[in-house]
Coordinates of C-alpha atoms in Angstrom, one line a residue:
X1112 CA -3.1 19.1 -34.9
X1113 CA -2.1 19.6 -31.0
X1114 CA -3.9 17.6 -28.7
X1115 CA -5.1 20.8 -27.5
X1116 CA -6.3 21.4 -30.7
X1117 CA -8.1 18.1 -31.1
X1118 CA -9.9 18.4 -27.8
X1119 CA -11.1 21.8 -28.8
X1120 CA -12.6 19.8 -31.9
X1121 CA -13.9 17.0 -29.9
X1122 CA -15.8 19.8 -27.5
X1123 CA -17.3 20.7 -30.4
X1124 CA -18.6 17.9 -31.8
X1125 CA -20.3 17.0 -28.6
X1126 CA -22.4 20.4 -28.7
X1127 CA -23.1 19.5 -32.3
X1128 CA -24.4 16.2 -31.0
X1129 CA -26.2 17.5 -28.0
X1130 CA -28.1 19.8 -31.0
X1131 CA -29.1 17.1 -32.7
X1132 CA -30.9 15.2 -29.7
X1133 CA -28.1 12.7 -29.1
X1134 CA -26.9 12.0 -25.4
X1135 CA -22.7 11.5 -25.8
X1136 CA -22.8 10.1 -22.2
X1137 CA -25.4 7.8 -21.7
X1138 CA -26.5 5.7 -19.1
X1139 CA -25.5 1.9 -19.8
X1140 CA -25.3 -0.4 -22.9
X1141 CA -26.0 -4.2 -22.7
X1142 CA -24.0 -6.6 -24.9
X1143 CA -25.3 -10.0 -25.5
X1144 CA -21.6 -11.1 -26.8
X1145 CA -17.7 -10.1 -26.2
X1146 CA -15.5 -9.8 -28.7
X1147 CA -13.1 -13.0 -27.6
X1148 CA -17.2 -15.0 -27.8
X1149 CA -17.4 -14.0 -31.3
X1150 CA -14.1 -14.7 -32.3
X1151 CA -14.2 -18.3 -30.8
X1152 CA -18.2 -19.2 -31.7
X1153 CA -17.3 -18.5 -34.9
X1154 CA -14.0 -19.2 -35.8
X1155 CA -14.9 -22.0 -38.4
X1156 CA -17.0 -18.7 -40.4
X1157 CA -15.7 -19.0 -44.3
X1158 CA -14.7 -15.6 -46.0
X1159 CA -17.9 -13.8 -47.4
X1160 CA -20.3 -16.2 -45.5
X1161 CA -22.9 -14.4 -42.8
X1162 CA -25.1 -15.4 -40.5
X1163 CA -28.5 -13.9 -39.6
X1164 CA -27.3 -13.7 -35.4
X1165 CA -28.7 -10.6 -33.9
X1166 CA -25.8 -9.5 -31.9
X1167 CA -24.7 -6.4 -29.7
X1168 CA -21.4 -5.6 -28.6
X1169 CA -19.6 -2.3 -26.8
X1170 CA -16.5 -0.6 -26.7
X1171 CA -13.5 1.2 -28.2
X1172 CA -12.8 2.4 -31.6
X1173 CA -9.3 1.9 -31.9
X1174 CA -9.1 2.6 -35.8
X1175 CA -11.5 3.7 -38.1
X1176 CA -11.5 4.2 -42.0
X1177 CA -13.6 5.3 -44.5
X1178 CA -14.3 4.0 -48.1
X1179 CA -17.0 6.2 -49.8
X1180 CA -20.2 4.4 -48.1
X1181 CA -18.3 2.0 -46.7
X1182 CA -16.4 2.0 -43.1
X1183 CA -14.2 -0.3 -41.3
X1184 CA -14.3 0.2 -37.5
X1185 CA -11.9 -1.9 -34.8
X1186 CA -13.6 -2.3 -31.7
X1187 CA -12.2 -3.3 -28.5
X1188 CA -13.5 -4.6 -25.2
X1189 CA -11.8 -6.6 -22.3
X1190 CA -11.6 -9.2 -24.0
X1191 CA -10.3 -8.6 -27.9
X1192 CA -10.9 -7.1 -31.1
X1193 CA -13.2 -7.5 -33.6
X1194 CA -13.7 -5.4 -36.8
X1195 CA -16.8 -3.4 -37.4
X1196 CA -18.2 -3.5 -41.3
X1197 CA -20.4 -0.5 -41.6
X1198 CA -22.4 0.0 -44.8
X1199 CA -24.1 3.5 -45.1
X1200 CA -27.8 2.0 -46.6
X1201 CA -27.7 -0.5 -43.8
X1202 CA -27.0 2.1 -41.4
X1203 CA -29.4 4.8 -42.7
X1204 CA -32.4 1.7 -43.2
X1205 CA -31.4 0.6 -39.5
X1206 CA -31.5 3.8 -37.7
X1207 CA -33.8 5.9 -39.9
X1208 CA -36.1 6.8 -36.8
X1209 CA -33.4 7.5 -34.6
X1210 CA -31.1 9.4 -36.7
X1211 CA -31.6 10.0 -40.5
X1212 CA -27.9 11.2 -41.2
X1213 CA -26.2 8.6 -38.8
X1214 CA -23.6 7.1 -41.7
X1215 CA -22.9 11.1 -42.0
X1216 CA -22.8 11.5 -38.2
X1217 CA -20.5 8.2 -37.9
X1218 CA -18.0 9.5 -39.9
X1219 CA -18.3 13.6 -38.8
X1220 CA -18.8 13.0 -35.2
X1221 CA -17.7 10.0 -34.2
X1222 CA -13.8 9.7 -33.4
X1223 CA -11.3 6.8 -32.1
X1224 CA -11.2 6.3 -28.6
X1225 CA -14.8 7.2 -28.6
X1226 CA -16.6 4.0 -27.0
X1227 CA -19.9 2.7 -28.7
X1228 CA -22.5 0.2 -28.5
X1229 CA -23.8 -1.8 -31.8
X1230 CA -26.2 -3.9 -33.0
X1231 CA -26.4 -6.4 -36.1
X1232 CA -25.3 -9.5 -37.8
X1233 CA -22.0 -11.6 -38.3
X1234 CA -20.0 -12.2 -41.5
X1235 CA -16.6 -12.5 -42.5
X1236 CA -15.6 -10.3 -45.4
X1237 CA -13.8 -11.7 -48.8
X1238 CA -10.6 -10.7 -47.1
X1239 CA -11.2 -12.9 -43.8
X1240 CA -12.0 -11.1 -41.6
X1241 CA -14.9 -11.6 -38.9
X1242 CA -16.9 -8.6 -38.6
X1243 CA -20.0 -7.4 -37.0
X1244 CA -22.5 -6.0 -39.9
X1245 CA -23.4 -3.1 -38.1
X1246 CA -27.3 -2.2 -38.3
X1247 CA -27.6 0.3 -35.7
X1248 CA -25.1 2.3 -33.6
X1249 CA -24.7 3.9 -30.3
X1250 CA -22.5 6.3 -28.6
X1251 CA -21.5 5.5 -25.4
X1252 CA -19.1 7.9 -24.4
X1253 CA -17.3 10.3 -26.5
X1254 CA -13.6 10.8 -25.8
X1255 CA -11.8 14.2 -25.8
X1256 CA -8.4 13.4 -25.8
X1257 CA -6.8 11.3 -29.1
X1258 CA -5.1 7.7 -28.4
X1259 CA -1.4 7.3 -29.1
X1260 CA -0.6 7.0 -32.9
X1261 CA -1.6 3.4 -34.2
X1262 CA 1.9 2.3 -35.4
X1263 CA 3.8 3.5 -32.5
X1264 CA 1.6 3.3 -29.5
X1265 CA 2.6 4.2 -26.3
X1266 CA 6.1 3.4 -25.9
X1267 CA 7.6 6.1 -23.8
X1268 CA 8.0 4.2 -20.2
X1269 CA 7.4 6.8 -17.8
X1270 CA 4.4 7.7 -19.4
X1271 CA 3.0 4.8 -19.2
X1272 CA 3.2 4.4 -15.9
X1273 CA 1.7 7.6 -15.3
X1274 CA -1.0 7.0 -17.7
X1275 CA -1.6 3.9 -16.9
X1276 CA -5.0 3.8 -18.5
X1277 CA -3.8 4.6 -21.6
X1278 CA -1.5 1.6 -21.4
X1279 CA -3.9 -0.6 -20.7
X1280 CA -6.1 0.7 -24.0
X1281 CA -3.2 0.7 -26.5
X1282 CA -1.3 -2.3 -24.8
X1283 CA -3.6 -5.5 -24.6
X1284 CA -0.6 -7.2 -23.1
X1285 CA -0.7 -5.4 -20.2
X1286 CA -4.1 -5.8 -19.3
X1287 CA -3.2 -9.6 -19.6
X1288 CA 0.0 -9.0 -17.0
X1289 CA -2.8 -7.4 -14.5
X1290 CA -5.6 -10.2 -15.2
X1291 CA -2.6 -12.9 -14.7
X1292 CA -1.7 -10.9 -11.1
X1293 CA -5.2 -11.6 -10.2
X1294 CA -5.7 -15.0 -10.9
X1295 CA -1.9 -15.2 -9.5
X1296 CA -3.0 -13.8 -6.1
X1297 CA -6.6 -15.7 -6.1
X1298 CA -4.8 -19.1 -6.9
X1299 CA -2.5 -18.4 -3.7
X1300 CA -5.4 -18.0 -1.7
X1301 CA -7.7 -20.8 -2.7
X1302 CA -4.3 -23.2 -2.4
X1303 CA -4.2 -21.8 1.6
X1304 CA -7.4 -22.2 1.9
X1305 CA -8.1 -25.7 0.7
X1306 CA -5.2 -26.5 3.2
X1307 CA -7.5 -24.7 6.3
X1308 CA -5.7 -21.7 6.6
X1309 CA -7.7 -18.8 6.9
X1310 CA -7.4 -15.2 6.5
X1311 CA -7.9 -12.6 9.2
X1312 CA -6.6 -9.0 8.3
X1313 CA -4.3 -6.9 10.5
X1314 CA -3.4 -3.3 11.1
X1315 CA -2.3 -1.0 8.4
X1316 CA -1.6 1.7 11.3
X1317 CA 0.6 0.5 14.0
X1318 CA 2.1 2.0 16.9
X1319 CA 5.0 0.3 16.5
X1320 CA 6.9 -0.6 13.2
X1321 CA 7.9 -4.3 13.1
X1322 CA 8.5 -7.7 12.1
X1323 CA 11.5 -6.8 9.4
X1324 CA 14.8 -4.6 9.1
X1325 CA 13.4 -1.6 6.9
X1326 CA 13.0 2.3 7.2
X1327 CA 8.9 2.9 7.8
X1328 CA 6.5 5.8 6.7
X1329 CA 4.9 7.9 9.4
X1330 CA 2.2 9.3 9.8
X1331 CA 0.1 10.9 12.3
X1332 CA -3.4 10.9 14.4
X1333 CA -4.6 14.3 15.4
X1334 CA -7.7 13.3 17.9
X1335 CA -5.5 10.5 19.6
X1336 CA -2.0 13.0 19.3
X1337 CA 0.5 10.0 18.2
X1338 CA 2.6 9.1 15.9
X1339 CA 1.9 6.2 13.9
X1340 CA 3.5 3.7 11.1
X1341 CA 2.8 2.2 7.9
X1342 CA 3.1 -1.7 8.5
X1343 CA 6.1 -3.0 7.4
X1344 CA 5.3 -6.3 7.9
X1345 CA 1.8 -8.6 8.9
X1346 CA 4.1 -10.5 11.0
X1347 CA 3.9 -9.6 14.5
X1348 CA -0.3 -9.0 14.5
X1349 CA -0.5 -12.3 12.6
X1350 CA 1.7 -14.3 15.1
X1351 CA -0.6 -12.8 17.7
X1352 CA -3.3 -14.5 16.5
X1353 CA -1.4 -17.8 17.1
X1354 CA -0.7 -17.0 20.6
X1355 CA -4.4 -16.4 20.7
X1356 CA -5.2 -20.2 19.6
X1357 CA -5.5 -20.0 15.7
X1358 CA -3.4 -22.8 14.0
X1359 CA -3.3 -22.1 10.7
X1360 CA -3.3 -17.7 9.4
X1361 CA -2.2 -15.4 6.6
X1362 CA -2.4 -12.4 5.5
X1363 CA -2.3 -11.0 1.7
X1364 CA -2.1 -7.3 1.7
X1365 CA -0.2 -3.9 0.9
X1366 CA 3.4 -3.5 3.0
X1367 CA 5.0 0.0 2.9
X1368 CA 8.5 0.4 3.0
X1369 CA 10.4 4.1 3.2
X1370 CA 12.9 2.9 1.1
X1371 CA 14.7 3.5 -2.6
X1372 CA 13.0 2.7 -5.9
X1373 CA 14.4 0.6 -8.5
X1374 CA 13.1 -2.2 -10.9
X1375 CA 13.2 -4.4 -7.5
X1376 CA 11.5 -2.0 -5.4
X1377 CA 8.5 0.2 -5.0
X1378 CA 7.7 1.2 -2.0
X1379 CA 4.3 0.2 -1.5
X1380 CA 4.0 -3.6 -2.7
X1381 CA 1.9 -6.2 -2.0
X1382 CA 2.8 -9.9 0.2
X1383 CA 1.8 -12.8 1.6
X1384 CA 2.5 -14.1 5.3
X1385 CA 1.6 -17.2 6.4
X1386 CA 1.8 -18.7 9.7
X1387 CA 1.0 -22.6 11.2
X1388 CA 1.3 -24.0 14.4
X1389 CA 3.3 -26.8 15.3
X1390 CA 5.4 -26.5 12.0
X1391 CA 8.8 -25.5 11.2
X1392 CA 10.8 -23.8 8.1
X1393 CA 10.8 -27.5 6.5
X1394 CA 7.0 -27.7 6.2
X1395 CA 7.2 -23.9 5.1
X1396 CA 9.7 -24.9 2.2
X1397 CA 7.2 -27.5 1.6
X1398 CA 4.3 -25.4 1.6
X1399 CA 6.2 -22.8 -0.9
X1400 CA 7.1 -25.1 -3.3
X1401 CA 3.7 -26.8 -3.3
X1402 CA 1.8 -23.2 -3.7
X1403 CA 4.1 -21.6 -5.9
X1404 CA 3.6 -24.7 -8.8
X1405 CA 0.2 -25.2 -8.5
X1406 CA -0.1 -21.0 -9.1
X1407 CA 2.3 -21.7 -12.3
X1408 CA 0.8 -24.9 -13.0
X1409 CA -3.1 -23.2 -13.3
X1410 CA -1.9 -19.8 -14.5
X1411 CA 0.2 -20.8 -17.3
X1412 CA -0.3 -24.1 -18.1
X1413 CA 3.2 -25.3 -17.7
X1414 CA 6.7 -25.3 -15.4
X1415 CA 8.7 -24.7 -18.2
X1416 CA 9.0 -20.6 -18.3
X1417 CA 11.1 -17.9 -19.7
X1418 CA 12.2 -14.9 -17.9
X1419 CA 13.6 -12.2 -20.0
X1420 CA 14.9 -15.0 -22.6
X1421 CA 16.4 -17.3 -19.6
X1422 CA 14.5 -20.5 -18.9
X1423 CA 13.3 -21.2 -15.2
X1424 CA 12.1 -24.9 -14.5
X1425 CA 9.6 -24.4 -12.1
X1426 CA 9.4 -28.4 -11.5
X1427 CA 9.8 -29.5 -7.8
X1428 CA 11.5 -30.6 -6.1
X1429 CA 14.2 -27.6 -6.2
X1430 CA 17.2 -27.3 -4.6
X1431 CA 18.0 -26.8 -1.2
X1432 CA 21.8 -25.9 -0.1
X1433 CA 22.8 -23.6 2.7
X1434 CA 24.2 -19.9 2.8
X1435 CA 27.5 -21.4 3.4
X1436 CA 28.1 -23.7 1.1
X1437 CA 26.6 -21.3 -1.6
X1438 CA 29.2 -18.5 -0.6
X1439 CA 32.0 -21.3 -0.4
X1440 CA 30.7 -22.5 -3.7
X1441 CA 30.9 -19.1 -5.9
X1442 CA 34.0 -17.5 -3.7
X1443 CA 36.0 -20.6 -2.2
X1444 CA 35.6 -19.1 1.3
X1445 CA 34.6 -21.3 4.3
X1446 CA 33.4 -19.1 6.5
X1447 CA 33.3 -21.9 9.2
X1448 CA 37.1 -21.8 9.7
X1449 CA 38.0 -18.5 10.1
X1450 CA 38.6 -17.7 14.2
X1451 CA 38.0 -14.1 14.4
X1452 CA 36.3 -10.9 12.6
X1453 CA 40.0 -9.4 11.3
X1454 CA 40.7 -13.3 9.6
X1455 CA 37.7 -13.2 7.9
X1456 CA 38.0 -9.5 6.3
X1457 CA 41.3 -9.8 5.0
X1458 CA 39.9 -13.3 3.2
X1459 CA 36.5 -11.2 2.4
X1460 CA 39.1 -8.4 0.8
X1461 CA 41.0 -11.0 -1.0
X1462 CA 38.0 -12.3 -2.7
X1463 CA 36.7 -8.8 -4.0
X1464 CA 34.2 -8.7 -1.3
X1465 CA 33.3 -4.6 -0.8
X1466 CA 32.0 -2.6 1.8
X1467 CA 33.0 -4.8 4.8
X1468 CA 35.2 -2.3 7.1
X1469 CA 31.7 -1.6 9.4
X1470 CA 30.8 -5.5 9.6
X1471 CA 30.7 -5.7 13.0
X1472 CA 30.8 -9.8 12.9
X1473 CA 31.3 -13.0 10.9
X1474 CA 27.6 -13.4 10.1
X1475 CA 27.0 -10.0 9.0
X1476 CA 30.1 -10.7 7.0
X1477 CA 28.9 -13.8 5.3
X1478 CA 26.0 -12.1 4.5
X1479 CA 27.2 -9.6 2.5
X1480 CA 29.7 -12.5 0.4
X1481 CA 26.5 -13.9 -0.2
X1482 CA 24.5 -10.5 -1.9
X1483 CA 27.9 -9.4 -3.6
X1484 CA 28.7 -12.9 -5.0
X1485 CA 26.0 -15.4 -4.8
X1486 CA 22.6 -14.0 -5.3
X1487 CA 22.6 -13.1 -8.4
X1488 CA 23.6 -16.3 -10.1
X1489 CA 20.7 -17.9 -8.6
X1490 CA 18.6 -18.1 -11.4
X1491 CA 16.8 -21.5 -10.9
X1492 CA 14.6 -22.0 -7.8
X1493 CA 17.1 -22.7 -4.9
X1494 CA 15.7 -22.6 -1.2
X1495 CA 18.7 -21.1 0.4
X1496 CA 19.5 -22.0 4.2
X1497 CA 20.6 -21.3 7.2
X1498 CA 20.9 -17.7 8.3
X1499 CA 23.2 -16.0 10.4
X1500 CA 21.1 -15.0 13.7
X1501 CA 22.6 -11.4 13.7
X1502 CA 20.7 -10.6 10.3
X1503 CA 17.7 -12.7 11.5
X1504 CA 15.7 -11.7 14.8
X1505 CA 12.9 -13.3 14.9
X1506 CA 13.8 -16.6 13.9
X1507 CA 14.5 -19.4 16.4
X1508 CA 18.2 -20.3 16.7
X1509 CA 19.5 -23.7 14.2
X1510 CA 19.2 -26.6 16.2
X1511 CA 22.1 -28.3 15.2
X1512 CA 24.6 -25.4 14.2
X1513 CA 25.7 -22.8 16.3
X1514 CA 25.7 -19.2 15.4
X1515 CA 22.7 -20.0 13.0
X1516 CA 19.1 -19.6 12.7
X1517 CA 16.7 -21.9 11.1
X1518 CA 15.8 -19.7 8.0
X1519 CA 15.5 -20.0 4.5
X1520 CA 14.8 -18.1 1.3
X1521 CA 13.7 -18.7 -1.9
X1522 CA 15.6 -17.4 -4.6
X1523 CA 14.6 -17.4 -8.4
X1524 CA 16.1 -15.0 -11.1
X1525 CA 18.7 -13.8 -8.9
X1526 CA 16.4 -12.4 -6.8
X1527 CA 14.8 -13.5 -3.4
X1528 CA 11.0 -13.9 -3.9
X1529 CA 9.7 -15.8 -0.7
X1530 CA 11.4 -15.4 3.4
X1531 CA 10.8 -18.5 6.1
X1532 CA 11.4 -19.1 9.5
X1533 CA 11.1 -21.7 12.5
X1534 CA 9.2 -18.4 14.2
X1535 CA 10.9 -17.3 17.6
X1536 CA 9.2 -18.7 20.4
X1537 CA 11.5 -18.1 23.2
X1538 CA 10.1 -14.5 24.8
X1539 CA 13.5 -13.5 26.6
X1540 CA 15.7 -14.4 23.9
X1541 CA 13.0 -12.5 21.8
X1542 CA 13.2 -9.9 23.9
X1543 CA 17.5 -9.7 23.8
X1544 CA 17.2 -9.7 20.3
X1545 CA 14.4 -6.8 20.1
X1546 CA 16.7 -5.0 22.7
X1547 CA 19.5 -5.2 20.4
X1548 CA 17.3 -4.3 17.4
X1549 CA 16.1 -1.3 19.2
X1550 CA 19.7 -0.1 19.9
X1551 CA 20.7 0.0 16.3
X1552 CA 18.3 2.2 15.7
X1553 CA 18.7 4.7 18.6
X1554 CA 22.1 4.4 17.5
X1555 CA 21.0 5.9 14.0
X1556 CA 20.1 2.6 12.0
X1557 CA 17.0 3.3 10.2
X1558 CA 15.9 0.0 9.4
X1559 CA 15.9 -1.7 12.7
X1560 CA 13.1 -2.3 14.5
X1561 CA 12.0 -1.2 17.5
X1562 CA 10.9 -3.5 20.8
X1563 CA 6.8 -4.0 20.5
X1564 CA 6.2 -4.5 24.2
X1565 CA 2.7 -5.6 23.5
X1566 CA 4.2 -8.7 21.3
X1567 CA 6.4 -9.7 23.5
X1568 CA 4.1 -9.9 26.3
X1569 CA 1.7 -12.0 24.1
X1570 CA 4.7 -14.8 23.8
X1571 CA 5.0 -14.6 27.8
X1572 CA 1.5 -16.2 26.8
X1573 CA 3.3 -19.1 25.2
X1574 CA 3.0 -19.2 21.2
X1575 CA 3.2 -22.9 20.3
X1576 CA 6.0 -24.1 17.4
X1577 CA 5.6 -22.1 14.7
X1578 CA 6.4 -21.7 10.9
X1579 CA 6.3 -18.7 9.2
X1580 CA 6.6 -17.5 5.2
X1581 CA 6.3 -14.3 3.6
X1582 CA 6.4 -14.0 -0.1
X1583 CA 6.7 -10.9 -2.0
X1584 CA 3.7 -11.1 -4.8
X1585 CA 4.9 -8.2 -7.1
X1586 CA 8.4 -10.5 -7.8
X1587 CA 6.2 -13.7 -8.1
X1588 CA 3.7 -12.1 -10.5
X1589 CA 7.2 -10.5 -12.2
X1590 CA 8.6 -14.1 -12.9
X1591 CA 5.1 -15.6 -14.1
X1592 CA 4.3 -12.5 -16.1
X1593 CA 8.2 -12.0 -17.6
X1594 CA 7.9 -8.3 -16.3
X1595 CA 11.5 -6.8 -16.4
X1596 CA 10.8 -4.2 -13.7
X1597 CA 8.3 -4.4 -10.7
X1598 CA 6.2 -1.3 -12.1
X1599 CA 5.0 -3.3 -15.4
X1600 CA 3.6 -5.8 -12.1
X1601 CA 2.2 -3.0 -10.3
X1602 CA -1.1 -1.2 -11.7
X1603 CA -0.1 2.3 -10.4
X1604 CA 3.3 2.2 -9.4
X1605 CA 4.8 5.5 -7.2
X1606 CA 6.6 8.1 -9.5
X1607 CA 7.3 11.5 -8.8
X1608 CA 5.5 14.7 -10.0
X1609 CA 6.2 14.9 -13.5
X1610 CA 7.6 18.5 -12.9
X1611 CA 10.4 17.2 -11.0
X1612 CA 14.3 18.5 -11.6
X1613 CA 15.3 15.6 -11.0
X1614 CA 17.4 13.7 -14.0
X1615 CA 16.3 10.2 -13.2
X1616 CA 14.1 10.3 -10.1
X1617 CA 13.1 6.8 -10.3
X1618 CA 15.7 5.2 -12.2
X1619 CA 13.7 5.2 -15.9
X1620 CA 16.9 5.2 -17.7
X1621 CA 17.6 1.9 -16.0
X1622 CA 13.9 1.2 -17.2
X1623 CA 14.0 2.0 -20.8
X1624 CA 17.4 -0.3 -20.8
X1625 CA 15.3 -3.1 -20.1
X1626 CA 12.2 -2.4 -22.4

């Protein structure tokens, strides 16, 4: 049958059910038990022993079959499975007031993916298995549309990500991915917090887009006629607050980022900033590591991970080296010698380094060794450090090494997961720096920023010494989770309309390669 077909069907049935008195959507169902209890409480149950328990439990029928006056449901509910044994003269004895015919109704009218509620005993069957004796049965909600076939489930990518709900029915593992984000994201906060850092939220709309290099959304207000941006960073709001006398702040909250999609990037994705007086990027690497473990450490029970069949050793301490060295290490280049822009492209060039003609300096140039060559080999935690100041403008220059900032991030996989600074406290070199920023862009860059007047007159204020860290969640819940692309870490991830010409809009191919 067509699933147009079958909802036709289901339609049906629910008429036939309103005709015989019974409500297919009622109002709420109360379990004394969840299928995980069950499982556990008695998991010492011998096959073909019972035990006179009066329990109730709801949810899905994921499978049903039928013996003759016997029927084998599986019901799920957050938390597991647990089989259903359901004996016709139980049944009819149990429910003969409420429904003479229910074993009949059970198996005419009752469908998977319909939920329901049931009442009765415990025993494990001769085969093993633990199942709830089933007495009396109700239904909670009948379905209209059929679940994916048992044997292959929902295995087409996009779809799943569109239909995420169905994903989360037919693929328990990803409802663990999501309930591991959440204790991922409430273990970051509790560690800030125990630490007397506290949380104040900041603008979502903001009249000026700043605090990193990236293209924003934007949007408009009709009564106050302006244009507006999507925050593309907590940064600048959140250093505010520091100016204004607050020590220890952060922020964990959506970012929005006009940008491509890949299995790195969505463009709406979730971080953490955190910002403390008096500290620099050392106490932030500090911090990082400390928060990061302790996640891993109550999440998953261990340091010792895989991530798509590599093993990570999350054990601290990990290792710190600088930008240079890292570049010098995997090319042989020492960017520290070479006297002028033209000496350092023709070495760049040598040592297959690509796209370097518009590098309009040594730092931008070292940067880009660094992406094409280093980055990805970086598989074990390595705080990398010591940025150029032209790819970093709100960091305060290195205070031993010219040409430097003090920066750091923290890569993992090959990928960076976490961004640190000793925060900019200077407001006229902030200001230069801005200044420059903002004639990129008039110049056509579309990811610099812009000069926030307001900001920089809160640093004429005086904003003490200051450390700063972002960390991007969705990567952090992708290591800890083993998720191979940032969607499978993001509950609704942004696709196109499913009409759309386009071949690959989002790069599912690339996707499917890696499921």
């Amino acid at each position: 049958m067509s699933e147009e077909d079958i909802r036709a069907t289901r339609l049906e049935k629910i008429e036939q059910l309103k005709q015989l008195g019974i409500n297919p959507y009622p109002y709420r169902w109360e379990s004394t038990y969840h299928a995980a209890q069950l499982q556990e409480r008695f998991a010492d149950l011998a096959s073909g022993e019972a035990v006179d328990l009066e329990v109730a439990i709801g949810g899905r029928i994921m499978t049903r079959r039928f013996l003759g006056k016997l029927a084998f449901f599986t019901l799920q509910d957050e938390t597991g499975t647990i089989q259903l044994y359901l004996e016709k003269k139980q049944i009819q004895e149990g429910m003969a007031d409420i429904d003479p015919d229910a074993f009949k109704h059970l198996d005419k009218l009752v469908d998977a993916g319909d939920i329901i509620g049931v009442k009765g005993t415990i025993k494990r069957t001769d085969k093993g298995e633990l199942s709830v004796y089933v007495k009396q049965y109700t239904i909670l909600t009948k379905s209209l549309l059929p679940l994916p076939d048992k044997w292959h489930g929902l295995t087409d990518v996009a779809k799943r990500y569109r239909q995420r709900y169905v994903d989360l029915i037919v693929n328990p593992e990803v409802r663990q991915t999501f309930r591991r984000r959440a204790q991922i994201t409430a273990g970051i906060r509790r560690y800030l917090e125990q630490r007397d850092f506290i949380e104040i939220e900041t603008p979502v709309l903001q009249g000026e887009a700043g605090g990193a290099d990236a293209r924003p959304f934007i949007t408009y207000h009709n009564t106050l006629e302006m244009e507006l941006y999507l925050r593309i960073a907590t940064e600048l709001h959140l250093k505010r607050l520091i100016v204004g006398g607050f020590e220890k702040v952060f922020e964990l909250g959506r970012i929005f980022r006009n940008e491509g999609i890949s299995t790195r990037h969505n463009p709406e994705f979730t971080s953490v900033e955190v910002y403390q007086a008096y500290a620099d990027y050392n106490d932030m690497m500090a911090l990082t590591e400390g928060m990061i473990t302790t996640v891993a450490q109550e999440v998953l029970g261990t340091l010792q991970i895989t991530y798509q069949g590599t093993p990570v050793d999350l054990t601290p301490p990990w290792r710190r080296v600088t930008m240079h060295d890292l570049v010098k290490e995997y090319t042989g280049l020492d960017f520290n010698l070479f006297q002028t822009l033209e000496e350092g492209k023709a070495a760049a060039k040598n040592a297959g380094i690509e796209r370097i003609e518009d590098c309009p300096s040594i730092g931008k140039l070292l940067n880009e060794a660094f992406e094409q060559k280093v980055e990805e080999n970086l598989i074990q935690p390595t705080f990398v450090l010591d940025f150029p100041v032209e790819i970093s403008p709100l960091a305060k220059p290195h205070r031993a090494k010219s040409g430097l900032v003090e920066r750091f991030e923290l890569f993992m996989v090959g990928r960076e997961t976490a961004n640190s600074f000793s925060e900019l406290t200077d407001p006229i070199d902030q200001r230069q720096r801005l200044e420059a920023q903002a004639a990129r862009k008039a110049a056509g860059d579309l990811e610099a920023q812009g000069v926030d007047e307001d900001f920089l007159t809160a640093l004429e204020y005086g904003m003490p010494p200051t450390g700063g860290l972002g960390i991007g969640i969705d990567r952090l819940v992708m290591l800890l989770t083993d998720c191979a692309s940032i969607r499978d870490a993001i509950a609704f991830p942004l696709l196109k309309p499913e009409k759309s010409q386009d071949t690959d809009p989002e790069g599912i191919q690339e996707i499917n390669s890696l499921s």
